[in-house]
Amino acid sequence: GAGVSQTPSNKVTEKGKYVELRCDPISGHTALYWYRQSLGQGPEFLIYFQGTGAADDSGLPNDRFFAVRPEGSVSTLKIQRTERGDSAVYLCASSLGQELTFGSGTRLTVV
Amino acid sequence: GENVEQHPSTLSVQEGDSAVIKCTYSDSASNYFPWYKQELGKGPQLIIDIRSNVGEKKDQRIAVTLNKTAKHFSLHITETQPEDSAVYFCAAHQAGTALIFGKGTTLSVSS
């Protein structure tokens, strides 16, 4: 596609449930990033892939968060045992060089 | 790791006036400084960027300046228009690491 696609655009889940958020990057972009954005804040780095491997996962807040990119294209962010504090917009971005292109995000609400 | 501070957090100007947003960064190894504009319900969109080998860059009504010695960079918008109203984020990056964002500036342009 022409841009970064994130699905779903909105997700409401109950506390304790498992969720998966999907990101389709721009074709050919080798790097893929996940960020989390809370209301009124800047995007907070979670994890960065170069190809299939996680080059930097230092932003993942705890072991409930995990991300994969098995074929070096689509990525899935997985959150186990969701908590109300996980509610935020999860942004994905891809790049070929240093210029990142963002998707519109997935708004996750944990009730 | 990199830390980016952004000021002011909110900025209100009259249409036609200029707006200036300032950022500082902590890691002298950072060499790429993009600015993103985010409208409600959308992902951040790159509007201009500057690399460390350049002191100033202009694109129509927007310009960025970089002072590597002081680790400061700024966004200048001239002849502001109501459609410039949005949240603006500065960021800092070095190759192979995550792009780190400031907390954002909400710009309001009134006509």
Tab-separated table of N, CA, C and O in Angstrom, chain A:
chain	number	residue	atom	x	y	z
A	1	GLY	N	0.825	-1.208	0.000
A	1	GLY	CA	0.000	0.000	0.000
A	1	GLY	C	0.857	1.253	0.000
A	1	GLY	O	2.069	1.198	0.154
A	2	ALA	N	0.195	2.388	-0.067
A	2	ALA	CA	0.918	3.642	-0.162
A	2	ALA	C	1.455	4.098	1.180
A	2	ALA	O	2.416	4.852	1.227
A	3	GLY	N	0.822	3.676	2.264
A	3	GLY	CA	1.244	4.153	3.570
A	3	GLY	C	1.341	3.007	4.544
A	3	GLY	O	1.229	1.839	4.196
A	4	VAL	N	1.545	3.362	5.822
A	4	VAL	CA	1.592	2.374	6.900
A	4	VAL	C	0.157	2.116	7.357
A	4	VAL	O	-0.560	3.068	7.680
A	5	SER	N	-0.225	0.863	7.381
A	5	SER	CA	-1.585	0.501	7.751
A	5	SER	C	-1.611	-0.206	9.096
A	5	SER	O	-0.840	-1.147	9.323
A	6	GLN	N	-2.481	0.264	9.992
A	6	GLN	CA	-2.600	-0.354	11.313
A	6	GLN	C	-4.030	-0.832	11.532
A	6	GLN	O	-4.978	-0.099	11.244
A	7	THR	N	-4.146	-2.055	12.020
A	7	THR	CA	-5.472	-2.594	12.319
A	7	THR	C	-5.462	-3.306	13.662
A	7	THR	O	-4.434	-3.880	14.065
A	8	PRO	N	-6.585	-3.249	14.411
A	8	PRO	CA	-7.748	-2.419	14.107
A	8	PRO	C	-7.458	-0.950	14.406
A	8	PRO	O	-6.449	-0.638	15.028
A	9	SER	N	-8.346	-0.068	14.016
A	9	SER	CA	-8.150	1.343	14.342
A	9	SER	C	-8.553	1.613	15.788
A	9	SER	O	-7.994	2.497	16.444
A	10	ASN	N	-9.497	0.835	16.274
A	10	ASN	CA	-9.941	0.926	17.667
A	10	ASN	C	-10.107	-0.466	18.236
A	10	ASN	O	-10.573	-1.369	17.537
A	11	LYS	N	-9.732	-0.628	19.503
A	11	LYS	CA	-9.896	-1.917	20.168
A	11	LYS	C	-10.270	-1.669	21.619
A	11	LYS	O	-9.563	-0.969	22.337
A	12	VAL	N	-11.401	-2.229	22.026
A	12	VAL	CA	-11.808	-2.169	23.425
A	12	VAL	C	-11.725	-3.582	23.980
A	12	VAL	O	-12.244	-4.523	23.368
A	13	THR	N	-11.057	-3.754	25.089
A	13	THR	CA	-10.892	-5.066	25.677
A	13	THR	C	-11.062	-4.994	27.182
A	13	THR	O	-10.921	-3.921	27.789
A	14	GLU	N	-11.360	-6.117	27.769
A	14	GLU	CA	-11.524	-6.157	29.225
A	14	GLU	C	-10.179	-6.383	29.903
A	14	GLU	O	-9.300	-7.089	29.358
A	15	LYS	N	-10.048	-5.840	31.053
A	15	LYS	CA	-8.841	-6.025	31.870
A	15	LYS	C	-8.550	-7.519	31.988
A	15	LYS	O	-9.442	-8.324	32.244
A	16	GLY	N	-7.261	-7.864	31.781
A	16	GLY	CA	-6.850	-9.255	31.884
A	16	GLY	C	-6.824	-10.012	30.570
A	16	GLY	O	-6.234	-11.098	30.488
A	17	LYS	N	-7.452	-9.446	29.529
A	17	LYS	CA	-7.488	-10.131	28.238
A	17	LYS	C	-6.196	-9.913	27.453
A	17	LYS	O	-5.397	-9.025	27.742
A	18	TYR	N	-6.058	-10.723	26.400
A	18	TYR	CA	-4.903	-10.660	25.500
A	18	TYR	C	-5.312	-9.918	24.217
A	18	TYR	O	-6.416	-10.121	23.710
A	19	VAL	N	-4.442	-9.048	23.715
A	19	VAL	CA	-4.751	-8.349	22.468
A	19	VAL	C	-3.550	-8.400	21.519
A	19	VAL	O	-2.397	-8.506	21.951
A	20	GLU	N	-3.873	-8.333	20.241
A	20	GLU	CA	-2.858	-8.253	19.184
A	20	GLU	C	-3.162	-7.055	18.303
A	20	GLU	O	-4.302	-6.855	17.868
A	21	LEU	N	-2.139	-6.274	18.041
A	21	LEU	CA	-2.264	-5.100	17.176
A	21	LEU	C	-1.346	-5.335	15.973
A	21	LEU	O	-0.193	-5.727	16.131
A	22	ARG	N	-1.875	-5.039	14.788
A	22	ARG	CA	-1.148	-5.371	13.560
A	22	ARG	C	-0.663	-4.113	12.850
A	22	ARG	O	-1.359	-3.087	12.828
A	23	CYS	N	0.517	-4.231	12.236
A	23	CYS	CA	1.081	-3.137	11.450
A	23	CYS	C	1.587	-3.654	10.112
A	23	CYS	O	2.407	-4.582	10.070
A	24	ASP	N	1.096	-3.034	9.030
A	24	ASP	CA	1.586	-3.318	7.677
A	24	ASP	C	2.432	-2.134	7.227
A	24	ASP	O	1.893	-1.055	6.954
A	25	PRO	N	3.744	-2.312	7.137
A	25	PRO	CA	4.600	-1.169	6.794
A	25	PRO	C	4.563	-0.872	5.295
A	25	PRO	O	3.971	-1.625	4.515
A	26	ILE	N	5.207	0.209	4.919
A	26	ILE	CA	5.374	0.520	3.504
A	26	ILE	C	6.266	-0.560	2.877
A	26	ILE	O	7.297	-0.932	3.468
A	27	SER	N	5.851	-1.025	1.721
A	27	SER	CA	6.594	-2.091	1.049
A	27	SER	C	8.047	-1.689	0.820
A	27	SER	O	8.333	-0.594	0.325
A	28	GLY	N	8.954	-2.581	1.221
A	28	GLY	CA	10.374	-2.318	1.017
A	28	GLY	C	11.061	-1.646	2.185
A	28	GLY	O	12.299	-1.578	2.224
A	29	HIS	N	10.288	-1.122	3.138
A	29	HIS	CA	10.902	-0.499	4.315
A	29	HIS	C	11.464	-1.585	5.225
A	29	HIS	O	10.756	-2.490	5.644
A	30	THR	N	12.742	-1.463	5.543
A	30	THR	CA	13.395	-2.511	6.323
A	30	THR	C	13.228	-2.308	7.833
A	30	THR	O	13.283	-3.258	8.596
A	31	ALA	N	13.053	-1.084	8.262
A	31	ALA	CA	12.926	-0.806	9.696
A	31	ALA	C	11.464	-0.576	10.057
A	31	ALA	O	10.701	0.018	9.293
A	32	LEU	N	11.090	-1.074	11.241
A	32	LEU	CA	9.712	-0.905	11.728
A	32	LEU	C	9.777	-0.591	13.216
A	32	LEU	O	10.544	-1.209	13.969
A	33	TYR	N	8.994	0.391	13.614
A	33	TYR	CA	9.007	0.887	14.998
A	33	TYR	C	7.602	0.791	15.581
A	33	TYR	O	6.613	1.068	14.887
A	34	TRP	N	7.526	0.530	16.875
A	34	TRP	CA	6.280	0.663	17.636
A	34	TRP	C	6.475	1.735	18.701
A	34	TRP	O	7.498	1.764	19.405
A	35	TYR	N	5.485	2.611	18.803
A	35	TYR	CA	5.450	3.641	19.823
A	35	TYR	C	4.098	3.580	20.526
A	35	TYR	O	3.109	3.110	19.976
A	36	ARG	N	4.069	4.116	21.738
A	36	ARG	CA	2.811	4.254	22.492
A	36	ARG	C	2.631	5.733	22.802
A	36	ARG	O	3.578	6.408	23.230
A	37	GLN	N	1.413	6.231	22.588
A	37	GLN	CA	1.144	7.644	22.845
A	37	GLN	C	-0.052	7.782	23.777
A	37	GLN	O	-1.170	7.410	23.425
A	38	SER	N	0.208	8.329	24.949
A	38	SER	CA	-0.873	8.623	25.890
A	38	SER	C	-1.370	10.028	25.616
A	38	SER	O	-0.669	10.843	24.999
A	39	LEU	N	-2.564	10.328	26.111
A	39	LEU	CA	-3.202	11.615	25.842
A	39	LEU	C	-2.316	12.777	26.289
A	39	LEU	O	-1.842	12.807	27.421
A	40	GLY	N	-2.056	13.694	25.364
A	40	GLY	CA	-1.285	14.881	25.701
A	40	GLY	C	0.212	14.663	25.788
A	40	GLY	O	0.946	15.552	26.234
A	41	GLN	N	0.668	13.495	25.367
A	41	GLN	CA	2.095	13.189	25.441
A	41	GLN	C	2.680	12.925	24.056
A	41	GLN	O	1.942	12.681	23.097
A	42	GLY	N	3.996	12.938	23.978
A	42	GLY	CA	4.660	12.563	22.745
A	42	GLY	C	4.726	11.048	22.599
A	42	GLY	O	4.549	10.316	23.586
A	43	PRO	N	4.974	10.570	21.396
A	43	PRO	CA	5.125	9.125	21.206
A	43	PRO	C	6.290	8.589	22.048
A	43	PRO	O	7.377	9.159	22.047
A	44	GLU	N	6.030	7.490	22.733
A	44	GLU	CA	7.024	6.846	23.597
A	44	GLU	C	7.501	5.563	22.921
A	44	GLU	O	6.698	4.689	22.591
A	45	PHE	N	8.807	5.454	22.704
A	45	PHE	CA	9.382	4.315	21.997
A	45	PHE	C	9.151	2.993	22.736
A	45	PHE	O	9.319	2.921	23.959
A	46	LEU	N	8.759	1.961	21.993
A	46	LEU	CA	8.598	0.632	22.567
A	46	LEU	C	9.654	-0.338	22.028
A	46	LEU	O	10.440	-0.903	22.786
A	47	ILE	N	9.685	-0.522	20.697
A	47	ILE	CA	10.554	-1.521	20.094
A	47	ILE	C	10.813	-1.162	18.648
A	47	ILE	O	9.994	-0.504	18.000
A	48	TYR	N	11.976	-1.609	18.146
A	48	TYR	CA	12.399	-1.271	16.788
A	48	TYR	C	12.951	-2.538	16.143
A	48	TYR	O	13.773	-3.232	16.745
A	49	PHE	N	12.478	-2.842	14.934
A	49	PHE	CA	12.943	-3.989	14.169
A	49	PHE	C	13.767	-3.518	12.980
A	49	PHE	O	13.421	-2.550	12.308
A	50	GLN	N	14.834	-4.223	12.714
A	50	GLN	CA	15.576	-4.063	11.472
A	50	GLN	C	15.477	-5.427	10.803
A	50	GLN	O	16.084	-6.393	11.268
A	51	GLY	N	14.699	-5.523	9.744
A	51	GLY	CA	14.414	-6.833	9.171
A	51	GLY	C	13.513	-7.621	10.100
A	51	GLY	O	12.516	-7.122	10.601
A	52	THR	N	13.892	-8.852	10.359
A	52	THR	CA	13.067	-9.720	11.209
A	52	THR	C	13.418	-9.624	12.681
A	52	THR	O	12.633	-10.030	13.535
A	53	GLY	N	14.588	-9.092	12.984
A	53	GLY	CA	15.048	-9.087	14.363
A	53	GLY	C	14.791	-7.788	15.088
A	53	GLY	O	14.827	-6.711	14.492
A	54	ALA	N	14.553	-7.909	16.393
A	54	ALA	CA	14.369	-6.715	17.218
A	54	ALA	C	15.731	-6.104	17.505
A	54	ALA	O	16.541	-6.670	18.237
A	55	ALA	N	15.986	-4.938	16.923
A	55	ALA	CA	17.270	-4.267	17.112
A	55	ALA	C	17.351	-3.581	18.466
A	55	ALA	O	18.435	-3.411	19.032
A	56	ASP	N	16.195	-3.184	19.002
A	56	ASP	CA	16.165	-2.490	20.285
A	56	ASP	C	14.775	-2.664	20.863
A	56	ASP	O	13.811	-2.175	20.281
A	57	ASP	N	14.674	-3.373	21.980
A	57	ASP	CA	13.372	-3.550	22.633
A	57	ASP	C	13.380	-2.923	24.018
A	57	ASP	O	12.583	-3.291	24.886
A	58	SER	N	14.262	-1.964	24.217
A	58	SER	CA	14.442	-1.379	25.542
A	58	SER	C	13.248	-0.581	26.028
A	58	SER	O	13.141	-0.291	27.220
A	59	GLY	N	12.335	-0.222	25.117
A	59	GLY	CA	11.175	0.558	25.513
A	59	GLY	C	9.976	-0.262	25.960
A	59	GLY	O	9.009	0.301	26.492
A	60	LEU	N	10.009	-1.558	25.775
A	60	LEU	CA	8.886	-2.390	26.222
A	60	LEU	C	8.783	-2.277	27.735
A	60	LEU	O	9.759	-2.541	28.446
A	61	PRO	N	7.618	-1.913	28.265
A	61	PRO	CA	7.509	-1.608	29.699
A	61	PRO	C	7.666	-2.808	30.623
A	61	PRO	O	8.161	-2.647	31.741
A	62	ASN	N	7.284	-3.985	30.189
A	62	ASN	CA	7.401	-5.186	31.013
A	62	ASN	C	7.187	-6.415	30.132
A	62	ASN	O	6.992	-6.287	28.918
A	63	ASP	N	7.243	-7.588	30.747
A	63	ASP	CA	7.181	-8.826	29.945
A	63	ASP	C	5.784	-9.173	29.465
A	63	ASP	O	5.582	-10.209	28.830
A	64	ARG	N	4.791	-8.312	29.728
A	64	ARG	CA	3.469	-8.555	29.149
A	64	ARG	C	3.420	-8.115	27.684
A	64	ARG	O	2.494	-8.478	26.965
A	65	PHE	N	4.400	-7.308	27.299
A	65	PHE	CA	4.453	-6.771	25.946
A	65	PHE	C	5.467	-7.551	25.123
A	65	PHE	O	6.598	-7.790	25.566
A	66	PHE	N	5.074	-7.902	23.893
A	66	PHE	CA	5.952	-8.647	23.007
A	66	PHE	C	5.596	-8.273	21.572
A	66	PHE	O	4.444	-7.968	21.286
A	67	ALA	N	6.578	-8.243	20.696
A	67	ALA	CA	6.306	-7.937	19.294
A	67	ALA	C	7.110	-8.870	18.408
A	67	ALA	O	8.208	-9.297	18.771
A	68	VAL	N	6.539	-9.174	17.250
A	68	VAL	CA	7.198	-10.047	16.285
A	68	VAL	C	7.107	-9.444	14.895
A	68	VAL	O	6.204	-8.661	14.593
A	69	ARG	N	8.057	-9.894	14.050
A	69	ARG	CA	8.046	-9.482	12.656
A	69	ARG	C	8.681	-10.631	11.858
A	69	ARG	O	9.786	-10.501	11.343
A	70	PRO	N	7.983	-11.749	11.783
A	70	PRO	CA	8.568	-13.012	11.341
A	70	PRO	C	9.136	-13.028	9.924
A	70	PRO	O	10.096	-13.750	9.661
A	71	GLU	N	8.553	-12.255	9.012
A	71	GLU	CA	9.015	-12.276	7.632
A	71	GLU	C	9.603	-10.950	7.212
A	71	GLU	O	9.822	-10.712	6.017
A	72	GLY	N	9.863	-10.084	8.176
A	72	GLY	CA	10.487	-8.810	7.855
A	72	GLY	C	9.569	-7.797	7.230
A	72	GLY	O	10.030	-6.775	6.710
A	73	SER	N	8.259	-8.043	7.323
A	73	SER	CA	7.298	-7.088	6.775
A	73	SER	C	6.267	-6.746	7.849
A	73	SER	O	6.539	-5.902	8.700
A	74	VAL	N	5.139	-7.458	7.868
A	74	VAL	CA	4.085	-7.220	8.849
A	74	VAL	C	4.602	-7.484	10.266
A	74	VAL	O	5.397	-8.406	10.496
A	75	SER	N	4.158	-6.652	11.206
A	75	SER	CA	4.527	-6.844	12.608
A	75	SER	C	3.266	-6.899	13.457
A	75	SER	O	2.255	-6.266	13.134
A	76	THR	N	3.347	-7.655	14.543
A	76	THR	CA	2.250	-7.740	15.497
A	76	THR	C	2.774	-7.401	16.883
A	76	THR	O	3.788	-7.955	17.325
A	77	LEU	N	2.094	-6.487	17.551
A	77	LEU	CA	2.387	-6.153	18.946
A	77	LEU	C	1.386	-6.919	19.800
A	77	LEU	O	0.177	-6.824	19.568
A	78	LYS	N	1.893	-7.662	20.743
A	78	LYS	CA	1.041	-8.528	21.559
A	78	LYS	C	1.110	-8.068	23.005
A	78	LYS	O	2.201	-7.851	23.545
A	79	ILE	N	-0.046	-7.927	23.630
A	79	ILE	CA	-0.108	-7.513	25.027
A	79	ILE	C	-0.906	-8.557	25.797
A	79	ILE	O	-2.077	-8.802	25.485
A	80	GLN	N	-0.272	-9.138	26.794
A	80	GLN	CA	-0.939	-10.145	27.622
A	80	GLN	C	-1.483	-9.499	28.891
A	80	GLN	O	-0.956	-8.481	29.362
A	81	ARG	N	-2.520	-10.123	29.461
A	81	ARG	CA	-3.066	-9.701	30.770
A	81	ARG	C	-3.181	-8.174	30.823
A	81	ARG	O	-2.603	-7.513	31.695
A	82	THR	N	-3.928	-7.617	29.876
A	82	THR	CA	-4.015	-6.158	29.760
A	82	THR	C	-4.466	-5.506	31.055
A	82	THR	O	-5.269	-6.062	31.818
A	83	GLU	N	-3.939	-4.305	31.277
A	83	GLU	CA	-4.278	-3.493	32.445
A	83	GLU	C	-4.843	-2.162	31.951
A	83	GLU	O	-4.580	-1.747	30.818
A	84	ARG	N	-5.600	-1.477	32.828
A	84	ARG	CA	-6.212	-0.208	32.419
A	84	ARG	C	-5.146	0.804	32.008
A	84	ARG	O	-5.356	1.619	31.124
A	85	GLY	N	-3.963	0.716	32.618
A	85	GLY	CA	-2.874	1.621	32.288
A	85	GLY	C	-2.283	1.392	30.902
A	85	GLY	O	-1.481	2.211	30.426
A	86	ASP	N	-2.677	0.299	30.250
A	86	ASP	CA	-2.201	0.050	28.883
A	86	ASP	C	-3.008	0.844	27.860
A	86	ASP	O	-2.643	0.884	26.681
A	87	SER	N	-4.091	1.466	28.293
A	87	SER	CA	-4.925	2.250	27.385
A	87	SER	C	-4.115	3.400	26.804
A	87	SER	O	-3.515	4.192	27.538
A	88	ALA	N	-4.069	3.471	25.489
A	88	ALA	CA	-3.277	4.483	24.782
A	88	ALA	C	-3.486	4.277	23.287
A	88	ALA	O	-4.172	3.343	22.870
A	89	VAL	N	-2.878	5.159	22.499
A	89	VAL	CA	-2.808	4.934	21.047
A	89	VAL	C	-1.461	4.290	20.749
A	89	VAL	O	-0.413	4.807	21.163
A	90	TYR	N	-1.492	3.178	20.062
A	90	TYR	CA	-0.263	2.473	19.688
A	90	TYR	C	0.038	2.792	18.230
A	90	TYR	O	-0.750	2.492	17.338
A	91	LEU	N	1.187	3.421	18.019
A	91	LEU	CA	1.587	3.877	16.690
A	91	LEU	C	2.674	2.971	16.125
A	91	LEU	O	3.584	2.561	16.839
A	92	CYS	N	2.578	2.724	14.841
A	92	CYS	CA	3.605	1.983	14.130
A	92	CYS	C	4.204	2.908	13.070
A	92	CYS	O	3.504	3.753	12.500
A	93	ALA	N	5.485	2.772	12.822
A	93	ALA	CA	6.151	3.552	11.776
A	93	ALA	C	7.134	2.653	11.049
A	93	ALA	O	7.633	1.681	11.612
A	94	SER	N	7.385	2.972	9.792
A	94	SER	CA	8.402	2.230	9.053
A	94	SER	C	9.330	3.211	8.356
A	94	SER	O	9.000	4.390	8.172
A	95	SER	N	10.516	2.721	8.003
A	95	SER	CA	11.481	3.586	7.320
A	95	SER	C	12.473	2.755	6.518
A	95	SER	O	12.702	1.581	6.802
A	96	LEU	N	13.069	3.443	5.538
A	96	LEU	CA	14.173	2.852	4.780
A	96	LEU	C	15.486	3.460	5.275
A	96	LEU	O	16.485	2.779	5.388
A	97	GLY	N	15.466	4.722	5.589
A	97	GLY	CA	16.610	5.432	6.159
A	97	GLY	C	16.196	6.004	7.496
A	97	GLY	O	15.585	5.319	8.317
A	98	GLN	N	16.477	7.274	7.726
A	98	GLN	CA	16.131	7.891	9.005
A	98	GLN	C	14.727	8.504	9.028
A	98	GLN	O	14.221	8.821	10.089
A	99	GLU	N	14.097	8.679	7.878
A	99	GLU	CA	12.789	9.323	7.839
A	99	GLU	C	11.696	8.303	8.128
A	99	GLU	O	11.463	7.382	7.351
A	100	LEU	N	10.992	8.480	9.250
A	100	LEU	CA	9.936	7.556	9.639
A	100	LEU	C	8.594	8.013	9.076
A	100	LEU	O	8.274	9.211	9.120
A	101	THR	N	7.794	7.063	8.605
A	101	THR	CA	6.420	7.314	8.200
A	101	THR	C	5.506	6.555	9.151
A	101	THR	O	5.664	5.344	9.330
A	102	PHE	N	4.567	7.273	9.742
A	102	PHE	CA	3.689	6.698	10.753
A	102	PHE	C	2.350	6.282	10.167
A	102	PHE	O	1.840	6.896	9.225
A	103	GLY	N	1.756	5.262	10.789
A	103	GLY	CA	0.366	4.938	10.551
A	103	GLY	C	-0.523	5.804	11.421
A	103	GLY	O	-0.035	6.647	12.189
A	104	SER	N	-1.841	5.576	11.314
A	104	SER	CA	-2.793	6.380	12.087
A	104	SER	C	-2.993	5.857	13.499
A	104	SER	O	-3.648	6.515	14.308
A	105	GLY	N	-2.435	4.691	13.785
A	105	GLY	CA	-2.483	4.185	15.146
A	105	GLY	C	-3.670	3.284	15.441
A	105	GLY	O	-4.664	3.261	14.710
A	106	THR	N	-3.548	2.526	16.517
A	106	THR	CA	-4.648	1.751	17.084
A	106	THR	C	-4.937	2.308	18.466
A	106	THR	O	-4.032	2.363	19.312
A	107	ARG	N	-6.178	2.746	18.666
A	107	ARG	CA	-6.571	3.249	19.993
A	107	ARG	C	-7.029	2.061	20.821
A	107	ARG	O	-8.047	1.434	20.502
A	108	LEU	N	-6.250	1.718	21.848
A	108	LEU	CA	-6.583	0.608	22.736
A	108	LEU	C	-7.197	1.153	24.016
A	108	LEU	O	-6.617	2.019	24.671
A	109	THR	N	-8.363	0.627	24.353
A	109	THR	CA	-9.032	0.988	25.603
A	109	THR	C	-9.249	-0.277	26.404
A	109	THR	O	-9.878	-1.228	25.912
A	110	VAL	N	-8.717	-0.288	27.614
A	110	VAL	CA	-8.882	-1.438	28.510
A	110	VAL	C	-9.883	-1.048	29.592
A	110	VAL	O	-9.665	-0.080	30.333
A	111	VAL	N	-10.974	-1.782	29.649
A	111	VAL	CA	-12.059	-1.438	30.603
A	111	VAL	C	-12.151	-2.470	31.738
A	111	VAL	O	-11.602	-3.553	31.631
